Short mmCIF file of C-alpha atoms in Angstrom, two decimals:
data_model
loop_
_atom_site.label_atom_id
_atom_site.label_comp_id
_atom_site.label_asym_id
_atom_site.label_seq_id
_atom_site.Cartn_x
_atom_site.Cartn_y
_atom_site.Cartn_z
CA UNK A 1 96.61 31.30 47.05
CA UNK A 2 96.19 34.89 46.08
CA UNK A 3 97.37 37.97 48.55
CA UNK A 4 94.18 39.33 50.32
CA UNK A 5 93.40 43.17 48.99
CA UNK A 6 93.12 45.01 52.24
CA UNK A 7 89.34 46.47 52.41
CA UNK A 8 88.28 49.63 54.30
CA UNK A 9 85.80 47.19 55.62
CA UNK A 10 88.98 45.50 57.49
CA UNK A 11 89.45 48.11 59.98
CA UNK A 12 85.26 48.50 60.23
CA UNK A 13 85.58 44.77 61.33
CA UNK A 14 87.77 44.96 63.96
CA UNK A 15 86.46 48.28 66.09
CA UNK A 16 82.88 46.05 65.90
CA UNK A 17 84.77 42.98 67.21
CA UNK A 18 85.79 45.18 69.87
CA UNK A 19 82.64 46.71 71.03
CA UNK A 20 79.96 43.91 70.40
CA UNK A 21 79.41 40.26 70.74
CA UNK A 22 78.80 39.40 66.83
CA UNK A 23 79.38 40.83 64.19
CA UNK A 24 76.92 41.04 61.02
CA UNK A 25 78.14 41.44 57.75
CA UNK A 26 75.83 42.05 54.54
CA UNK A 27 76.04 43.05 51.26
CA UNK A 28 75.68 41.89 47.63
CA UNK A 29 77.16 38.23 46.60
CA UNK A 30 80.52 38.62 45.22
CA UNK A 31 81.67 41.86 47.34
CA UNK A 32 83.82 40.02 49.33
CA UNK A 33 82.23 39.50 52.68
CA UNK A 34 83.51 35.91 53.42
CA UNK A 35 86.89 36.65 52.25
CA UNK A 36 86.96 39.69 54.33
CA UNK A 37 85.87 37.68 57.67
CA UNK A 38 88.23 35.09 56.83
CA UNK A 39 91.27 37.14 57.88
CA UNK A 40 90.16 37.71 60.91
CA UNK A 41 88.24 34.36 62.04
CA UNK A 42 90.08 31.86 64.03
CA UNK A 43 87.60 28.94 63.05
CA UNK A 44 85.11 28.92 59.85
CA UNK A 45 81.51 27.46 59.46
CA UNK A 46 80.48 27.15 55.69
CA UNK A 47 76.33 27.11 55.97
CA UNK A 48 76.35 26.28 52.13
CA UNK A 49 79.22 23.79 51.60
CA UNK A 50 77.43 21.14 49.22
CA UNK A 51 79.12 18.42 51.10
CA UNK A 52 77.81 19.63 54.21
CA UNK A 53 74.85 21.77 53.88
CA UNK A 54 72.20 19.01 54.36
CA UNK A 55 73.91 18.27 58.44
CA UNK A 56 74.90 21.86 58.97
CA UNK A 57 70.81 22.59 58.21
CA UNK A 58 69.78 19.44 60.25
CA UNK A 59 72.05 20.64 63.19
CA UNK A 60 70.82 23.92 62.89
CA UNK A 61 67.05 22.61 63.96
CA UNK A 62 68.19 20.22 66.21
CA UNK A 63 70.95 21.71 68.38
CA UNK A 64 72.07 25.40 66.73
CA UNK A 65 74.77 25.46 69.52
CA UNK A 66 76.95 22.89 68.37
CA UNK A 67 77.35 24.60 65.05
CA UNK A 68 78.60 27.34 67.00
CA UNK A 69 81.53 25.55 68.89
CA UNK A 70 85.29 26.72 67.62
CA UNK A 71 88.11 29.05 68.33
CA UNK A 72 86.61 32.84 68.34
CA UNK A 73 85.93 34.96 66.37
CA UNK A 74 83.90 32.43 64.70
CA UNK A 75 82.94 33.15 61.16
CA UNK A 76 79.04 31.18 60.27
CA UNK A 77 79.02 32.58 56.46
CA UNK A 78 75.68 32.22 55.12
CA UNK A 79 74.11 31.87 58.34
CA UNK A 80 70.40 33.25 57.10
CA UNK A 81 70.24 29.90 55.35
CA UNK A 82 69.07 28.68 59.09
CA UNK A 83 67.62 31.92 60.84
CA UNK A 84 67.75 30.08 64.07
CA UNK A 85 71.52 30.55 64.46
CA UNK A 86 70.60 34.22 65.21
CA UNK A 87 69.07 33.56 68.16
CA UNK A 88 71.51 30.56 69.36
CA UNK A 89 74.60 33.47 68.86
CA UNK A 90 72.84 36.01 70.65
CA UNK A 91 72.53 33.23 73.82
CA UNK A 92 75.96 31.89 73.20
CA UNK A 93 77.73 35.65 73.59
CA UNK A 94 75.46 36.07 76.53
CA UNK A 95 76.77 32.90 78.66
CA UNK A 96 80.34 33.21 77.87
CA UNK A 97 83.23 35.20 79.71
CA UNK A 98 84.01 37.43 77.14
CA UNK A 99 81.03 38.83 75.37
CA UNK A 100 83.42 40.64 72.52
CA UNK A 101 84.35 39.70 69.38
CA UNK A 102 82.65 36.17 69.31
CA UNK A 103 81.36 35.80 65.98
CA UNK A 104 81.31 36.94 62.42
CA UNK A 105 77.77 36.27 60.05
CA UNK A 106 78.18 37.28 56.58
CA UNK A 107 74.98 36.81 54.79
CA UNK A 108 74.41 38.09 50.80
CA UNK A 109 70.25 37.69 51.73
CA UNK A 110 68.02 39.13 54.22
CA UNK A 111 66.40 36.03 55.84
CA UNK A 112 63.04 35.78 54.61
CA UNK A 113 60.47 35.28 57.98
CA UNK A 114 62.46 37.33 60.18
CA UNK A 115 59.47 35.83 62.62
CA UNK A 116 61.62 33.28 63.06
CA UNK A 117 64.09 35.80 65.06
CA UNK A 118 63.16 36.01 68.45
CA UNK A 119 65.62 39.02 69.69
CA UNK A 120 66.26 41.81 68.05
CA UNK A 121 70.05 41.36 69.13
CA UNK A 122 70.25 44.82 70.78
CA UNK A 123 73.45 44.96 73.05
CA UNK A 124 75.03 41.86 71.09
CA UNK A 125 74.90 42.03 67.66
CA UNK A 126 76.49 45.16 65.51
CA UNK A 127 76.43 45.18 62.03
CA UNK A 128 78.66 46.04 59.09
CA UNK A 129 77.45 46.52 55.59
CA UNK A 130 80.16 45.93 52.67
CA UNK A 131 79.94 47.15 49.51
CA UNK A 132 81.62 46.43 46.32
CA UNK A 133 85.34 47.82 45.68
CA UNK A 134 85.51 51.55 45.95
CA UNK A 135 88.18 52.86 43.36
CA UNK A 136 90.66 53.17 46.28
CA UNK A 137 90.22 49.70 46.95
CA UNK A 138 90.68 48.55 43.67
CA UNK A 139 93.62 50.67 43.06
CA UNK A 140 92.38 52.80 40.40
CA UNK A 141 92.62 55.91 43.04
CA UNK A 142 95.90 57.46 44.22
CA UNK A 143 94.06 58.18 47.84
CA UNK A 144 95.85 61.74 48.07
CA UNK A 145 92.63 63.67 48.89
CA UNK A 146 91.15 62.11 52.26
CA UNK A 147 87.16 63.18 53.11
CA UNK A 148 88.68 62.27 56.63
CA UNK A 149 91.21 65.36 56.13
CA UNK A 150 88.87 67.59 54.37
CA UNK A 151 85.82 67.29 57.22
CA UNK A 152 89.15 68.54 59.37
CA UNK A 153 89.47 71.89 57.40
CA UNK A 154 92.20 70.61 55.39
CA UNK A 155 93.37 71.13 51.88
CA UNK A 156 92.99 69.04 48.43
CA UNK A 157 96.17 70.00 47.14
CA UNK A 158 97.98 67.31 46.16
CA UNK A 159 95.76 65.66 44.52
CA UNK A 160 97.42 64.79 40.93
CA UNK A 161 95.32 61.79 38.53
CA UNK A 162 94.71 62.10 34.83
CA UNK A 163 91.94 59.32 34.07
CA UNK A 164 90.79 59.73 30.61
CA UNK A 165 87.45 59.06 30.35
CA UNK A 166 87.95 55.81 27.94
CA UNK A 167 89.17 54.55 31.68
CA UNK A 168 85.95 56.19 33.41
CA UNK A 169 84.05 53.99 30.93
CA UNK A 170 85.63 51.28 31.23
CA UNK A 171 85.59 51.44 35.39
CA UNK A 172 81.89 52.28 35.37
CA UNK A 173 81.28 48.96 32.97
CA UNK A 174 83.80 46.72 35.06
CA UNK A 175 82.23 47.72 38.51
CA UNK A 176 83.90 46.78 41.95
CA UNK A 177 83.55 43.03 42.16
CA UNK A 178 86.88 42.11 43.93
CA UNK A 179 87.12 38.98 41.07
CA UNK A 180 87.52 41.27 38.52
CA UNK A 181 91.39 42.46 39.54
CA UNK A 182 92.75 39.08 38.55
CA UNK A 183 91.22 39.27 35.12
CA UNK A 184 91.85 40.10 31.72
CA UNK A 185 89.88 43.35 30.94
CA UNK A 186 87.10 41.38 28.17
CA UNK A 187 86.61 38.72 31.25
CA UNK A 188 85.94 41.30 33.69
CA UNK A 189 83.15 42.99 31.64
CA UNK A 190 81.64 40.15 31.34
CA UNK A 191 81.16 39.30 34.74
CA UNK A 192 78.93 42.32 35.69
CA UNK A 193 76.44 40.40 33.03
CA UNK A 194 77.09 36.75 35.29
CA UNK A 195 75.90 38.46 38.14
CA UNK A 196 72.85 39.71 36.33
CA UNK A 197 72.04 36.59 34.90
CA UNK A 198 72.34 35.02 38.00
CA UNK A 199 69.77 37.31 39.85
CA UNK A 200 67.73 37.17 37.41
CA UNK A 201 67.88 33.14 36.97
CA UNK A 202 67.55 32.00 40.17
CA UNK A 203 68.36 34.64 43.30
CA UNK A 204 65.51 36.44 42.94
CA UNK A 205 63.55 33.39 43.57
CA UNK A 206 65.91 31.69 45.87
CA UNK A 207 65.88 34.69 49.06
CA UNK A 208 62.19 34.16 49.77
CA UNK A 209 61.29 30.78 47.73
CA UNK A 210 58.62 32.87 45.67
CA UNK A 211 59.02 31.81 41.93
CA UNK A 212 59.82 34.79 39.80
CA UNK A 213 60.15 35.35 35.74
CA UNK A 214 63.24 36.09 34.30
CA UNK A 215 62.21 38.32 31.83
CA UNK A 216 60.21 40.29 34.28
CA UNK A 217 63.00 40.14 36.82
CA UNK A 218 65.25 41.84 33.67
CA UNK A 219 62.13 44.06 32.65
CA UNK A 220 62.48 45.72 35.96
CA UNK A 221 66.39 45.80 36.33
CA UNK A 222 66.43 47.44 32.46
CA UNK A 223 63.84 50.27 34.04
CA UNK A 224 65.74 50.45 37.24
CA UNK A 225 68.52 50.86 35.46
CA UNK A 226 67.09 53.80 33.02
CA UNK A 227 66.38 56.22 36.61
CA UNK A 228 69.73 55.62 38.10
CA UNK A 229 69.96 58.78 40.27
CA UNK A 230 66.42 59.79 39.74
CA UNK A 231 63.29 60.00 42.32
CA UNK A 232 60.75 57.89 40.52
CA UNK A 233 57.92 56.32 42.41
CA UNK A 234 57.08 52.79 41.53
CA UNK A 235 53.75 54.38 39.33
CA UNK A 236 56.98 55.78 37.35
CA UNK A 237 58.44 52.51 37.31
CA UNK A 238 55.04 51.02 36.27
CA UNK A 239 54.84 53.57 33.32
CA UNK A 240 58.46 53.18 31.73
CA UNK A 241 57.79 49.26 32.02
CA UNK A 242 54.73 50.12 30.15
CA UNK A 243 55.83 51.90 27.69
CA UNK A 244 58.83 49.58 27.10
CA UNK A 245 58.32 46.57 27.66
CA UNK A 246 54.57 45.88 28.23
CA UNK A 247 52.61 45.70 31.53
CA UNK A 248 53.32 44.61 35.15
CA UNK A 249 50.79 44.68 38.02
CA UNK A 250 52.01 47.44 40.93
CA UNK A 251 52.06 44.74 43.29
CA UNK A 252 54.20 42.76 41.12
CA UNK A 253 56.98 45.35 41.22
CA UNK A 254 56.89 46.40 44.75
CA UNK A 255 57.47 42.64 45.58
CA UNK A 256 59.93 42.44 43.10
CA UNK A 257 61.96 45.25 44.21
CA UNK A 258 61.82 44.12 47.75
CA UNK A 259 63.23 40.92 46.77
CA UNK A 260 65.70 43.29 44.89
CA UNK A 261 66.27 44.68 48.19
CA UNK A 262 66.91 41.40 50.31
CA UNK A 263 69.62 40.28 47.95
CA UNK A 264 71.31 43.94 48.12
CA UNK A 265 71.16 44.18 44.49
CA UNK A 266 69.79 47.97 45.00
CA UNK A 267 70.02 50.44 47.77
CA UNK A 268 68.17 53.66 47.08
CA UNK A 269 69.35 56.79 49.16
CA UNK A 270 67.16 58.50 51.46
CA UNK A 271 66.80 62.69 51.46
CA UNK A 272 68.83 65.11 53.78
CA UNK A 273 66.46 67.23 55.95
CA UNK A 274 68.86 70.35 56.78
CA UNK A 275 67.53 73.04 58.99
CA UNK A 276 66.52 75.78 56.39
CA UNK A 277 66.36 79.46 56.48
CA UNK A 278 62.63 79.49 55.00
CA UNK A 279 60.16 76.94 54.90
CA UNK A 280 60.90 75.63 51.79
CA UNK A 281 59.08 71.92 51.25
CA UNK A 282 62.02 69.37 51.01
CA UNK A 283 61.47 66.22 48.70
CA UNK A 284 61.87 63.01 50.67
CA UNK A 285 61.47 60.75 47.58
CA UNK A 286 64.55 58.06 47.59
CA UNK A 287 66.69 58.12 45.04
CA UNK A 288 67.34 54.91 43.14
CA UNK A 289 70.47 53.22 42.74
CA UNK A 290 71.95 49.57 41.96
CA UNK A 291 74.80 48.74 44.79
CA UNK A 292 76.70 49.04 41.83
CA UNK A 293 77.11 50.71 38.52
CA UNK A 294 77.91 47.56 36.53
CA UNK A 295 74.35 46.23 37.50
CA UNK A 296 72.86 49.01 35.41
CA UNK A 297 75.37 48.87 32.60
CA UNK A 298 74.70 44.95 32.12
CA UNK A 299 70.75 45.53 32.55
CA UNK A 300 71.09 48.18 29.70
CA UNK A 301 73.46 45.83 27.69
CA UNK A 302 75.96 48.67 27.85
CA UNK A 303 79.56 48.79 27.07
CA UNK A 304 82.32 51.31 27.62
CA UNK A 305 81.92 51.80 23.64
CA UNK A 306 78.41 52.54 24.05
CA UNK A 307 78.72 54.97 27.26
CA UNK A 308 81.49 57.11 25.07
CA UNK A 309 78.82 57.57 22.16
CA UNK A 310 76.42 58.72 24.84
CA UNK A 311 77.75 60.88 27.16
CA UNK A 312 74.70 62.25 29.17
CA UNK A 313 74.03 58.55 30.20
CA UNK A 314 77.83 57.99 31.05
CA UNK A 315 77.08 60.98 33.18
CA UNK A 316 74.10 59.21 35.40
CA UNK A 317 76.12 56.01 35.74
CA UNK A 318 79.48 57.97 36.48
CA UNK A 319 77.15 59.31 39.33
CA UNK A 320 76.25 55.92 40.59
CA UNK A 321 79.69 54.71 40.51
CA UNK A 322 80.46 57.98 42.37
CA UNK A 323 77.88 57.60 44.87
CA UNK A 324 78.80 53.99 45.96
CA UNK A 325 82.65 55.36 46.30
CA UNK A 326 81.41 57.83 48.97
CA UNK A 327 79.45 55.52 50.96
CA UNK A 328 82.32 53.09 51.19
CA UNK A 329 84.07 56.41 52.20
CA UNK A 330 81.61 57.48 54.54
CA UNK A 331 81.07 54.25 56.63
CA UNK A 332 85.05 54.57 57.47
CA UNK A 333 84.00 58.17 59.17
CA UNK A 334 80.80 56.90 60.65
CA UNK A 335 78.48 59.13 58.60
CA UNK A 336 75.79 58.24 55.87
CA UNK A 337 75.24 60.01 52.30
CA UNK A 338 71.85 61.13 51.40
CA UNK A 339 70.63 63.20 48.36
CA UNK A 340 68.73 66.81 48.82
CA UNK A 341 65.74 68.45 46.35
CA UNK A 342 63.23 70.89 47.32
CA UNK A 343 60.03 71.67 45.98
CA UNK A 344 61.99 74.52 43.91
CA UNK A 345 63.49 71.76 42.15
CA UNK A 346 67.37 72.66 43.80
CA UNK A 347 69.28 69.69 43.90
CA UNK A 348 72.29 68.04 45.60
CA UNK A 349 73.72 65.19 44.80
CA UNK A 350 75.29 63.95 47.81
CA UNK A 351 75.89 65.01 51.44
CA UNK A 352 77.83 63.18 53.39
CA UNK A 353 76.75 64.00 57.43
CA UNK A 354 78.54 62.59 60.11
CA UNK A 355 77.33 61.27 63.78
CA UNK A 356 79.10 64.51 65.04
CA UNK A 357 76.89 66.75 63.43
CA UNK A 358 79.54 67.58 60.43
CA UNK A 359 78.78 67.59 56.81
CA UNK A 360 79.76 68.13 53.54
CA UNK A 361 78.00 69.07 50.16
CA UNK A 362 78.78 67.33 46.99
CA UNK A 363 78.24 68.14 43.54
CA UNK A 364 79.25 65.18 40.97
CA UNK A 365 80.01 65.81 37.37
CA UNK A 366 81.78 64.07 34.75
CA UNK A 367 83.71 66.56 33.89
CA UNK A 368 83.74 69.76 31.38
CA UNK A 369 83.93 73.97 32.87
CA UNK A 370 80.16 73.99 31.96
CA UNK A 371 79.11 71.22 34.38
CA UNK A 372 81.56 71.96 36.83
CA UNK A 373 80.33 75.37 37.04
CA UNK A 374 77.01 74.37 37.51
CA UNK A 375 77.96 72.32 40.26
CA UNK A 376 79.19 75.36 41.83
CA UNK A 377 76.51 77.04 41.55
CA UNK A 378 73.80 74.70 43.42
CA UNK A 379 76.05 74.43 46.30
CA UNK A 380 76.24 78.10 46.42
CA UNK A 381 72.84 77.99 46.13
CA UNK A 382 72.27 75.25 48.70
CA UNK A 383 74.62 76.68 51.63
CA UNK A 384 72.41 80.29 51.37
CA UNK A 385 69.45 78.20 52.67
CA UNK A 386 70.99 76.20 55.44
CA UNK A 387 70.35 78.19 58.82
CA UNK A 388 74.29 77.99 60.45
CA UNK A 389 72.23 79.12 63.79
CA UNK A 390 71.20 75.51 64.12
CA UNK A 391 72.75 73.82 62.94
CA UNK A 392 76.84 73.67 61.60
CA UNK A 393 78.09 75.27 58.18
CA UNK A 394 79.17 73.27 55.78
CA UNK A 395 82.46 71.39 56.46
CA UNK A 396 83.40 71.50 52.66
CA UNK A 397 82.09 71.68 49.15
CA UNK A 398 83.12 69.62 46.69
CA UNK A 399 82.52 68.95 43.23
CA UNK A 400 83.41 65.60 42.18
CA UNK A 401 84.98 65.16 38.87
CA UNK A 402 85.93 62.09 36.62
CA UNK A 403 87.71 63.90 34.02
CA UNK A 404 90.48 66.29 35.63
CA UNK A 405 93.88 66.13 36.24
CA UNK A 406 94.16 68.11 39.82
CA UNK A 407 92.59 68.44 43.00
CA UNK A 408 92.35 72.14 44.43
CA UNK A 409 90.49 74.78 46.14
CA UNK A 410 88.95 77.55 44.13
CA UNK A 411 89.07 81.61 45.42
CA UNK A 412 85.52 81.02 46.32
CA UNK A 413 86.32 78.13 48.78
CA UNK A 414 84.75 75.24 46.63
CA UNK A 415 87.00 72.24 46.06
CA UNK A 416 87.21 70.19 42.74
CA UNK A 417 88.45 66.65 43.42
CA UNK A 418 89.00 64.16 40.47
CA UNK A 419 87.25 60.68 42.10
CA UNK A 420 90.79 59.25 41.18
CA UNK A 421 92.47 60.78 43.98
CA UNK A 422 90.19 60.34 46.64
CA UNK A 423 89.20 57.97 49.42
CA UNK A 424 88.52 58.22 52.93
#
C-alpha cells in the first residue's frame, strides 16, 4: 500500500471534526477526498462499491439509519448518490451523546434535486472543499515563504527555488491530481486528458441524468479554456463558440456550465469590493477558471512543448495554476481569494482577505523585469485607492513569479515570491 501524502486539507479535517457534527467534503473526482477521509475514519461506507451499490441504494430508501451504524467518525463517500442520507446524518448527530466529529461525506457531485434535502444542516453539518495538489503538496515547492508568516508582517527572505520554466510547463500540463506522483512523467500528462474524456463521456450526463453531447461538452471546455482568467459573460462564451466551432443555444451553455459546476470541474472567482477613496464603479463579473490548470491544457490539446512556443498563453495558464495554489493556501488561514477590476480597467489578480479583516494584494507573472514591474505598478496603483480609514492597509504585496530564483522584499516594500517556495 502506498504512504498517504499529508494534505493541508488534513489539518482542515480535523478542527471541523472538532466543532461540528459532520463533516462535508467536495471537490473534483480524483483530488483525493476519500483518501483524505480515510485516515481519519474509524469505519468506511462505499455508496458506489459495484458489489454493493444496488443494497447500499435500497437501504438508503428503506431505512438510511442503518447505513449509518459504525465506529465514528464514519466516512459515507459518495453519499449524494442517495440524498436522503443527508437528512438521516443530520438526525443521527442530533440523538447521540456526542454531537462532534460523527461523520465524514465526500461527494465529487452536487446532488441534483437538493428538494430532496429537508434541513439545511445549520448547527450540524460544516463543510470542507478540497482541491487538487497545490505545489507544496506535491512537493514541487520548498514551503520557505509562508502567506501565514507574511499576513504577520514577516519577511520572504529565505526563499531560494530555481524552476526553469521547461518545469513550469511541464507542472501547469501535469496538474495536481494526487495519481500523478507515482507516475512516469508521459503517463502523468496523459491523465489530465482521462479526466477530460471522462467528463466529457459520461459525468456531465451522469450528476443530473440529463443526456449531454460530447462534442458540445468539449466545444465548451475548449472555449472555457481559451478565457482562463478572463471576465467573459456567457454571450462571450456564445460568440467564441460561434466563431469556432459553430452555434450553441444560450440556454444550452448556461445548463452546461452548471452541470460543469456540480461536478467541480470549474470554479470561477468572485470580485473584491474594497472600500475606495472615490467612487470608482468596481466590476463584479467572475472570473473563469477550471479547478485546475490541466483541465484547460487537455481541452486545448496542449503540451508543455506547445506552452514554451507560446508564451503569452503559458502566462494565463501559469495564472490558473497560480490561483488554485493560493486558494489551497488560503482555506488553511480561513480567508477566500477574489479578483479586483474597475471600470478604469485597473486590475488585480488576486487578493487573498481573511475572516479577520486582513488582506493581501497579489500580482502574478511568469516571470521577466518587464512583467514584474508591471505588477508593481498596479498594486501601487491599487493600494492609492483603498481608503485605510475603513478599512485595514494592505497586509502585503506580492508579486508572484514562476521564473526566479529568490524570494525578497524590494526598497519600496513589495515582495517577489517564486510560487516554488511558497505555501501556507
Amino acid at each position: 500500500m502506498k504512504e498517504y501524502k499529508s494534505r493541508i486539507a488534513d489539518l482542515i479535517l480535523s478542527q471541523k471534526l472538532e466543532s461540528s457534527g459532520a463533516v462535508l467534503i467536495q471537490g473534483p473526482k480524483w483530488c483525493g477526498k476519500t483518501t483524505t477521509a480515510e485516515q481519519v475514519a474509524a469505519s468506511k461506507l462505499y455508496m458506489n462499491d459495484p458489489d454493493e451499490q444496488s443494497e447500499n441504494l435500497r437501504m438508503a430508501s428503506m431505512a438510511a439509519r442503518r447505513l449509518l451504524i459504525g465506529d465514528a467518525p464514519r466516512l459515507i463517500d459518495e453519499w449524494q448518490l442517495a440524498p436522503q442520507l443527508w437528512d438521516a446524518v443530520r438526525f443521527e448527530v442530533d440523538h447521540r451523546d456526542n454531537h462532534f466529529g460523527q461523520f465524514i461525506l465526500t461527494g465529487s457531485a452536487v446532488p441534483p434535486d437538493k428538494s430532496a434535502l429537508k434541513h439545511s444542516g445549520t448547527g450540524r453539518f460544516s463543510w470542507l472543499t478540497m482541491r487538487t495538489m497545490s505545489l507544496w503538496e506535491s512537493g514541487d515547492s520548498t514551503g520557505e515563504v509562508t502567506l501565514r508568516n507574511l499576513f504577520m508582517g514577516g519577511e520572504p527572505e529565505g526563499g531560494v527555488k530555481k524552476m526553469d520554466i521547461e518545469r513550469i510547463a511541464y507542472l501547469i500540463c501535469r496538474g495536481g491530481w494526487p495519481a500523478t506522483l507515482e507516475m512516469s512523467e508521459s503517463a502523468a500528462l496523459r491523465l489530465s486528458f482521462n479526466y477530460v474524456d471522462a467528463v466529457a463521456e459520461s459525468d456531465m450526463s451522469r450528476v443530473d441524468g440529463v443526456s449531454r453531447d460530447r462534442e458540445y461538452v468539449m466545444r465548451l471546455l475548449r472555449s472555457y479554456a481559451r478565457h482562463q482568467g478572463a471576465q467573459v459573460s456567457v454571450k462571450s462564451l456564445i460568440d467564441d463558440m460561434a466563431a469556432n466551432d459553430g452555434d450553441m443555444s444560450a440556454n444550452t451553455i448556461i445548463s452546461y456550465l452548471q452541470a460543469l459546476r456540480m461536478i467541480f470541474v470549474v470554479e470561477d472567482m468572485s470580485a473584491w469590493n474594497p472600500n475606495l477613496r472615490s467612487k470608482t464603479a468596481i466590476r463584479t463579473s467572475d472570473t473563469r477558471y477550471f479547478t485546475d490548470p490541466s483541465i484547460a491544457t487537455a481541452a486545448l490539446g496542449l503540451g508543455p512543448e506547445d506552452l514554451l512556443t507560446d508564451l503569452k498563453t503559458m502566462g494565463l495558464l501559469f495564472e490558473s495554476m497560480a490561483v488554485r495554489d493560493l486558494r489551497v493556501y488560503a482555506d488553511a488561514l480561513d480567508g477566500h481569494v477574489y479578483h479586483y477590476r474597475d471600470k478604469n480597467g485597473l486590475e488585480c489578480d488576486a487578493v487573498i482577505h481573511l475572516r479577520n479583516g486582513k488582506y493581501g494584494l497579489i500580482e502574478i507573472k511568469l516571470g521577466g523585469d518587464k512583467l514584474i514591474e508591471e505588477g508593481v505598478h498596479t498594486l501601487n496603483m491599487l493600494e492609492k485607492k483603498i481608503d485605510v480609514e475603513k478599512m485595514k492597509t494592505p497586509a502585503f504585496k506580492m508579486v508572484l513569479v514562476g521564473v526566479g530564483r529568490y524570494a525578497y522584499r524590494r526598497d519600496d516594500g513589495i515582495m517577489i515570491v517564486p510560487i516554488g517556495c511558497l505555501k501556507d
